[in-house]
Short mmCIF file of C-alpha atoms in Angstrom, two decimals:
data_model
loop_
_atom_site.label_atom_id
_atom_site.label_comp_id
_atom_site.label_asym_id
_atom_site.label_seq_id
_atom_site.Cartn_x
_atom_site.Cartn_y
_atom_site.Cartn_z
CA PHE A 266 -114.04 -44.31 303.33
CA LYS A 267 -111.86 -43.98 300.22
CA LYS A 268 -112.20 -40.20 300.26
CA GLN A 269 -111.26 -40.11 303.96
CA SER A 270 -108.16 -42.29 303.30
CA MET A 271 -107.03 -39.98 300.53
CA SER A 272 -107.48 -36.97 302.81
CA LEU A 273 -105.39 -38.59 305.53
CA LYS A 274 -102.70 -39.44 302.99
CA ASN A 275 -102.58 -35.87 301.68
CA LEU A 276 -102.44 -34.56 305.25
CA SER A 277 -99.54 -36.93 305.98
CA VAL A 278 -97.62 -35.64 302.93
CA ARG A 279 -98.17 -32.04 303.98
CA ASN A 280 -96.89 -32.81 307.46
CA LYS A 281 -93.68 -34.25 306.05
CA ILE A 282 -92.78 -30.91 304.49
CA PRO A 283 -90.95 -28.53 306.89
CA LYS A 284 -92.51 -25.12 307.49
CA LYS A 285 -89.55 -23.43 305.71
CA TYR A 286 -90.52 -25.18 302.50
CA LYS A 287 -94.23 -24.56 302.93
CA ASP A 288 -93.52 -20.85 303.34
CA LYS A 289 -91.48 -20.79 300.13
CA LEU A 290 -94.19 -22.70 298.28
CA SER A 291 -96.75 -20.10 299.26
CA ASN A 292 -95.10 -17.84 296.68
CA GLN A 293 -97.12 -18.20 293.48
CA ARG A 294 -94.13 -18.25 291.13
CA ILE A 295 -92.18 -20.77 293.24
CA ASN A 296 -95.27 -22.98 293.41
CA LYS A 297 -95.71 -22.86 289.64
CA ILE A 298 -92.06 -23.73 289.00
CA TYR A 299 -92.23 -26.63 291.45
CA ARG A 300 -95.40 -28.03 289.85
CA LYS A 301 -93.65 -28.03 286.49
CA PHE A 302 -90.62 -29.75 288.06
CA GLU A 303 -92.76 -32.34 289.84
CA ASN A 304 -94.53 -33.26 286.61
CA SER A 305 -91.25 -33.87 284.78
CA PHE A 306 -89.19 -35.54 287.54
CA LYS A 307 -90.49 -39.10 287.44
CA ILE A 308 -88.32 -41.06 289.86
CA ASN A 309 -89.03 -43.33 292.82
CA ASN A 310 -85.47 -44.37 293.75
CA ASN A 311 -82.85 -42.48 295.73
CA PHE A 312 -80.53 -40.21 293.80
CA ILE A 313 -77.43 -38.04 294.06
CA VAL A 314 -77.57 -34.31 293.30
CA ALA A 315 -74.52 -32.40 292.05
CA VAL A 316 -74.33 -28.88 293.51
CA SER A 317 -71.89 -26.25 292.28
CA GLY A 318 -73.26 -23.28 294.19
CA GLY A 319 -74.49 -21.58 291.05
CA ALA A 320 -78.10 -20.41 290.74
CA ASP A 321 -79.17 -23.43 288.69
CA SER A 322 -77.74 -26.04 291.06
CA LEU A 323 -79.13 -24.32 294.18
CA ALA A 324 -82.55 -24.21 292.54
CA LEU A 325 -82.14 -27.91 291.77
CA ALA A 326 -81.22 -28.62 295.40
CA PHE A 327 -84.40 -26.89 296.63
CA LEU A 328 -86.69 -28.57 294.10
CA THR A 329 -85.26 -32.08 294.60
CA LYS A 330 -85.34 -31.81 298.40
CA LEU A 331 -88.98 -30.71 298.33
CA PHE A 332 -89.72 -33.60 295.98
CA ALA A 333 -87.90 -35.98 298.36
CA PHE A 334 -89.94 -34.79 301.36
CA LYS A 335 -93.16 -35.44 299.46
CA ASN A 336 -92.08 -38.84 298.14
CA ASN A 337 -90.22 -40.18 301.15
CA LEU A 338 -86.83 -40.36 299.38
CA ASN A 339 -83.35 -39.81 300.78
CA PRO A 340 -81.18 -38.04 298.19
CA LYS A 341 -77.47 -37.29 298.70
CA TYR A 342 -76.01 -33.87 297.89
CA PHE A 343 -72.40 -33.31 296.85
CA ILE A 344 -70.58 -30.03 296.29
CA VAL A 345 -67.50 -30.25 294.02
CA ASP A 346 -64.57 -27.96 294.81
CA HIS A 347 -62.42 -27.93 291.65
CA LYS A 348 -59.61 -25.97 293.35
CA LEU A 349 -59.32 -23.75 290.28
CA ARG A 350 -59.63 -20.52 292.29
CA LYS A 351 -58.16 -19.65 295.68
CA GLU A 352 -61.59 -18.76 297.09
CA SER A 353 -63.23 -22.02 295.97
CA LYS A 354 -62.78 -23.77 299.34
CA ASP A 355 -64.50 -20.97 301.26
CA GLU A 356 -67.29 -20.86 298.66
CA ALA A 357 -67.86 -24.61 298.99
CA PHE A 358 -68.21 -24.34 302.78
CA LYS A 359 -70.55 -21.37 302.40
CA VAL A 360 -72.75 -23.36 299.97
CA LYS A 361 -72.75 -26.26 302.46
CA LYS A 362 -73.91 -23.90 305.22
CA ILE A 363 -76.59 -22.33 303.00
CA LEU A 364 -77.97 -25.76 302.09
CA LYS A 365 -77.99 -26.80 305.75
CA SER A 366 -80.26 -23.85 306.53
CA LEU A 367 -82.94 -25.61 304.44
CA ASN A 368 -82.45 -29.08 305.95
CA ILE A 369 -80.15 -30.21 303.14
CA ASN A 370 -77.11 -32.12 304.35
CA SER A 371 -74.28 -32.04 301.83
CA HIS A 372 -70.69 -33.20 301.46
CA ILE A 373 -67.77 -31.52 299.71
CA LEU A 374 -65.76 -33.44 297.11
CA THR A 375 -62.35 -31.91 296.36
CA VAL A 376 -60.37 -32.28 293.14
CA ARG A 377 -56.81 -33.10 294.20
CA CYS A 378 -54.50 -32.87 291.22
CA LYS A 379 -52.44 -30.29 289.38
CA LYS A 380 -54.37 -27.70 287.38
CA PRO A 381 -53.61 -27.90 283.61
CA GLN A 382 -52.48 -24.96 281.52
CA ASN A 383 -55.00 -25.58 278.73
CA ASN A 384 -58.55 -26.94 278.36
CA ILE A 385 -59.34 -25.97 281.95
CA GLN A 386 -63.12 -26.30 281.61
CA SER A 387 -62.83 -29.76 280.02
CA PHE A 388 -60.46 -30.78 282.81
CA ALA A 389 -62.89 -29.52 285.48
CA ARG A 390 -65.84 -31.31 283.87
CA LYS A 391 -63.95 -34.64 283.67
CA LYS A 392 -62.75 -34.45 287.30
CA ARG A 393 -66.23 -33.48 288.49
CA TYR A 394 -67.80 -36.50 286.82
CA ASP A 395 -65.03 -38.81 288.05
CA LEU A 396 -65.75 -37.82 291.66
CA LEU A 397 -69.52 -38.02 291.28
CA PHE A 398 -69.44 -41.39 289.48
CA SER A 399 -67.17 -42.72 292.20
CA LYS A 400 -69.73 -41.71 294.85
CA CYS A 401 -72.56 -43.25 292.83
CA ASN A 402 -70.70 -46.57 292.71
CA LYS A 403 -69.68 -46.46 296.37
CA LEU A 404 -73.21 -45.70 297.57
CA ARG A 405 -74.78 -48.00 294.98
CA ILE A 406 -76.99 -45.22 293.66
CA ASN A 407 -77.30 -45.17 289.89
CA ASN A 408 -79.21 -41.89 289.48
CA LEU A 409 -77.16 -38.70 289.22
CA VAL A 410 -79.19 -35.47 288.96
CA LEU A 411 -77.58 -32.51 287.21
CA GLY A 412 -78.58 -28.86 286.97
CA HIS A 413 -78.31 -28.31 283.22
CA HIS A 414 -81.03 -25.99 281.95
CA MET A 415 -82.31 -24.61 278.67
CA ASP A 416 -79.37 -22.24 278.12
CA ASP A 417 -76.96 -25.16 278.56
CA LEU A 418 -78.89 -27.08 275.89
CA PHE A 419 -78.44 -24.22 273.41
CA GLU A 420 -74.75 -23.73 274.25
CA ASN A 421 -74.05 -27.45 273.92
CA PHE A 422 -75.66 -27.45 270.46
CA PHE A 423 -73.33 -24.77 269.11
CA LEU A 424 -70.24 -26.15 270.88
CA ARG A 425 -70.90 -29.49 269.19
CA MET A 426 -71.46 -27.74 265.88
CA ILE A 427 -68.04 -26.07 265.87
CA ARG A 428 -66.49 -29.47 266.66
CA GLY A 429 -68.14 -30.94 263.56
CA SER A 430 -70.61 -33.20 265.38
CA GLY A 431 -73.32 -35.04 263.48
CA LEU A 432 -77.03 -35.11 264.25
CA LYS A 433 -76.65 -37.42 267.26
CA GLY A 434 -74.02 -35.17 268.83
CA LEU A 435 -75.96 -31.95 268.27
CA ILE A 436 -78.91 -33.19 270.34
CA SER A 437 -76.84 -35.17 272.86
CA LEU A 438 -77.75 -33.06 275.90
CA GLY A 439 -81.13 -34.55 276.76
CA GLU A 440 -83.23 -35.05 279.87
CA LYS A 441 -81.87 -38.57 280.31
CA ALA A 442 -78.65 -40.35 279.37
CA GLN A 443 -76.64 -43.28 280.63
CA VAL A 444 -72.87 -43.26 281.17
CA LYS A 445 -70.95 -46.11 282.83
CA ASN A 446 -74.27 -47.66 283.96
CA ILE A 447 -75.23 -44.44 285.74
CA ASN A 448 -78.40 -42.56 284.77
CA LEU A 449 -77.73 -38.87 284.18
CA LEU A 450 -80.95 -36.96 284.84
CA ARG A 451 -81.42 -33.32 283.81
CA PRO A 452 -84.90 -32.34 285.03
CA LEU A 453 -84.24 -28.61 284.48
CA ILE A 454 -83.42 -28.91 280.77
CA ARG A 455 -86.76 -27.27 279.85
CA PHE A 456 -86.46 -24.55 282.50
CA ASP A 457 -85.50 -20.97 281.81
CA LYS A 458 -82.43 -19.58 283.57
CA LYS A 459 -84.40 -16.61 284.92
CA ASP A 460 -86.73 -18.95 286.87
CA LEU A 461 -83.74 -20.70 288.46
CA LEU A 462 -82.21 -17.34 289.38
CA PHE A 463 -85.49 -16.36 291.00
CA ILE A 464 -85.51 -19.51 293.15
CA SER A 465 -81.92 -18.97 294.28
CA LYS A 466 -82.58 -15.37 295.24
CA PHE A 467 -85.97 -15.98 296.86
CA VAL A 468 -85.16 -19.24 298.67
CA PHE A 469 -81.47 -18.85 299.54
CA ASN A 470 -80.78 -15.14 298.90
CA PHE A 471 -77.44 -16.39 297.59
CA TYR A 472 -75.61 -18.05 294.72
CA VAL A 473 -71.99 -18.26 293.55
CA ASP A 474 -71.27 -16.16 290.46
CA ASP A 475 -68.22 -17.87 288.93
CA PRO A 476 -65.95 -15.22 287.30
CA SER A 477 -65.04 -17.73 284.57
CA ASN A 478 -68.56 -17.11 283.23
CA TYR A 479 -67.28 -13.77 281.93
CA GLU A 480 -63.91 -14.85 280.51
CA ILE A 481 -64.16 -14.49 276.75
CA LYS A 482 -61.19 -16.86 276.22
CA PHE A 483 -63.49 -19.84 276.87
CA ASN A 484 -65.45 -21.14 273.86
CA ARG A 485 -68.57 -21.61 275.96
CA ILE A 486 -68.61 -17.87 276.80
CA LYS A 487 -68.07 -16.95 273.14
CA ILE A 488 -71.01 -19.18 272.22
CA ARG A 489 -73.10 -17.61 274.99
CA ASN A 490 -72.49 -14.15 273.55
CA PHE A 491 -73.22 -15.43 270.04
CA ILE A 492 -76.58 -16.83 271.21
CA ASP A 493 -77.45 -13.42 272.67
CA GLN A 494 -76.82 -11.91 269.22
CA LEU A 495 -79.07 -14.51 267.58
CA LYS A 496 -81.84 -13.68 270.06
CA SER A 497 -81.56 -10.02 269.12
CA ILE A 498 -82.52 -10.87 265.51
CA GLY A 499 -85.48 -13.06 266.47
CA PHE A 500 -83.99 -16.53 267.05
CA ASP A 501 -85.56 -16.86 270.49
CA ASN A 502 -85.97 -19.82 272.87
CA LYS A 503 -89.21 -21.03 271.28
CA LYS A 504 -87.71 -21.16 267.79
CA PHE A 505 -84.60 -22.92 269.07
CA GLN A 506 -86.71 -25.50 270.92
CA LEU A 507 -88.63 -26.09 267.68
CA THR A 508 -85.32 -26.66 265.86
CA ILE A 509 -84.19 -29.18 268.51
CA LYS A 510 -87.59 -30.90 268.37
CA ASN A 511 -87.36 -31.29 264.58
CA LEU A 512 -83.80 -32.63 264.80
CA LYS A 513 -84.83 -35.13 267.47
CA SER A 514 -87.64 -36.31 265.22
CA SER A 515 -85.11 -36.92 262.44
CA ASP A 516 -82.85 -38.74 264.89
CA GLU A 517 -85.70 -41.02 265.96
CA THR A 518 -86.29 -41.93 262.30
CA ILE A 519 -82.64 -42.86 261.87
CA ARG A 520 -82.68 -44.91 265.08
CA PHE A 521 -85.70 -46.83 263.79
CA TYR A 522 -83.74 -47.94 260.70
CA VAL A 523 -80.63 -48.64 262.78
CA GLU A 524 -82.57 -51.07 264.99
CA LYS A 525 -84.18 -52.64 261.92
CA ASN A 526 -80.80 -53.07 260.24
CA LYS A 527 -79.26 -54.70 263.32
CA LYS A 528 -82.20 -57.05 263.73
CA ILE A 529 -82.48 -58.19 260.11
CA ASN A 530 -78.88 -58.08 258.90
CA SER A 531 -76.86 -59.37 261.83
CA LYS A 532 -76.86 -62.82 263.38
CA LEU A 533 -75.37 -63.83 266.72
CA SER A 534 -73.89 -67.32 266.99
CA GLU A 535 -73.78 -68.32 270.65
CA LYS A 536 -71.89 -71.51 269.78
CA LYS A 537 -69.09 -69.76 267.91
CA LYS A 538 -69.39 -66.62 270.06
CA GLU A 539 -69.38 -64.39 267.02
CA LEU A 540 -71.65 -61.83 265.38
CA VAL A 541 -72.02 -62.08 261.61
CA LEU A 542 -72.94 -58.99 259.59
CA LYS A 543 -74.61 -59.87 256.28
CA GLU A 544 -73.73 -58.08 253.06
CA ASP A 545 -77.09 -56.24 253.18
CA PHE A 546 -76.04 -54.75 256.55
CA PHE A 547 -73.94 -52.25 254.60
CA ASP A 548 -76.60 -51.58 251.95
CA ASN A 549 -78.11 -48.65 253.88
CA SER A 550 -77.46 -44.94 254.24
CA TYR A 551 -74.05 -44.16 255.69
CA GLU A 552 -75.48 -42.84 258.98
CA VAL A 553 -77.56 -45.98 259.52
CA VAL A 554 -74.55 -48.24 258.81
CA PHE A 555 -72.27 -46.10 260.97
CA ARG A 556 -74.58 -46.19 263.99
CA SER A 557 -75.42 -49.87 263.52
CA LEU A 558 -71.75 -50.88 263.48
CA SER A 559 -70.92 -48.59 266.40
CA ASP A 560 -73.73 -50.14 268.48
CA LEU A 561 -72.66 -53.71 267.70
CA ILE A 562 -68.98 -53.07 268.44
CA HIS A 563 -70.08 -51.66 271.79
CA PHE A 564 -72.36 -54.70 272.35
CA ILE A 565 -69.66 -57.27 271.58
CA GLY A 566 -66.67 -55.42 273.03
CA LYS A 567 -68.40 -54.58 276.33
CA LYS A 568 -66.34 -51.40 276.70
CA GLN A 569 -67.77 -48.64 278.90
CA SER A 570 -67.22 -45.87 276.34
CA PRO A 571 -68.22 -46.00 272.66
CA VAL A 572 -65.56 -45.98 269.95
CA ARG A 573 -64.60 -42.63 268.42
CA GLY A 574 -66.28 -41.76 265.12
CA LYS A 575 -63.06 -41.46 263.09
CA LYS A 576 -62.14 -45.06 263.89
CA ILE A 577 -65.57 -46.29 262.77
CA ASP A 578 -65.14 -44.26 259.57
CA ASN A 579 -61.79 -45.93 258.96
CA ILE A 580 -63.24 -49.45 259.38
CA LEU A 581 -66.17 -48.69 257.07
CA ASN A 582 -63.83 -47.30 254.43
CA LYS A 583 -61.78 -50.51 254.51
CA ILE A 584 -64.94 -52.64 254.27
CA LYS A 585 -66.19 -50.61 251.31
CA ASN A 586 -62.89 -50.99 249.45
CA LYS A 587 -62.49 -54.68 250.41
CA ARG A 588 -59.29 -53.90 252.32
CA LEU A 589 -60.38 -55.14 255.74
CA PHE A 590 -58.52 -58.26 256.88
CA LYS A 591 -58.33 -58.17 260.64
CA GLU A 592 -58.71 -55.15 262.93
CA THR A 593 -59.17 -54.70 266.66
CA LEU A 594 -61.45 -51.92 267.86
CA GLY A 595 -63.45 -51.27 271.04
CA GLY A 596 -62.67 -54.68 272.52
CA CYS A 597 -63.66 -56.42 269.24
CA VAL A 598 -61.79 -58.38 266.59
CA ILE A 599 -63.28 -57.44 263.21
CA LYS A 600 -62.65 -59.70 260.21
CA MET A 601 -63.99 -59.77 256.68
CA PHE A 602 -64.77 -63.09 254.97
CA ASN A 603 -66.04 -62.92 251.39
CA HIS A 604 -69.00 -60.51 251.63
CA THR A 605 -69.64 -60.78 255.35
CA VAL A 606 -68.03 -59.14 258.37
CA ILE A 607 -67.50 -61.07 261.59
CA LEU A 608 -67.21 -59.53 265.08
CA THR A 609 -65.79 -61.43 268.04
CA LYS A 610 -64.73 -60.29 271.48
CA GLU A 611 -61.04 -59.56 271.89
CA TYR A 612 -59.33 -61.61 274.62
#
């Protein structure tokens, strides 16, 4: 009886999948890519998918929709038109039509503000997230699925490096993150770009090739070319993944001591509504103290975004030199009394 029930269940799942998708899955390479995706995409709630029209996001649309059919989910798909190029509106409508051909209903979100003269890619990224976060909040869906892949992981690493980021920043582009109470999911982060290109060509026979991908004036494109040079001397994807893995292992070690430091050397007084940091709190490596203080300021201040690193550095320097009297930072009032530091919420 159990075996028969399982067979009926499997038959039911197969019947949920439209013939168009079954036909695509019959391709051995597509099937292999989907199996890898299915094993890594562990989610049982509805989600929003960001679609740009590029090969990676179209591949993501196909994979997530197939996953949704099999798991009885109802994802929402949004195409962002940044209005940075005159043809962007037509491209957005074409992407919408292409998605519709595979039973994917999507909506276009349009950036409606003046284009800046500088930092165009940063501007576009901020506006894109603003629109998508707004939709997440309106629809009460806290899972936002993004199409970042392995090449994006590498590029982000070097972009952070030239900005002087520390260990935490260098490995910041992970499979999961949380911003403004929204889960950012990147299920393609371990996928090769060539596999995503194959899906877009085989499934949709289409993808938008943004000309900005070839403009050398953008740092991301310079980094992309630099990575190609590194690959030519043997620093390939496997070696880079090993580097990231080792750095993440180091980061986990630091996080262990950060949590230990917060637990042992800080005490929350509910009555006085203050957090007291013992003298031993600061008797750790600089990175442990830095992260511990940053976490606790965020905890007490209740601000959506963490405080910038330079401001934390400034506070720690004043504490070290016994020059901290009263500072406000990240929604906190920070005071020093003898050898202890006291954090209270700013009102």
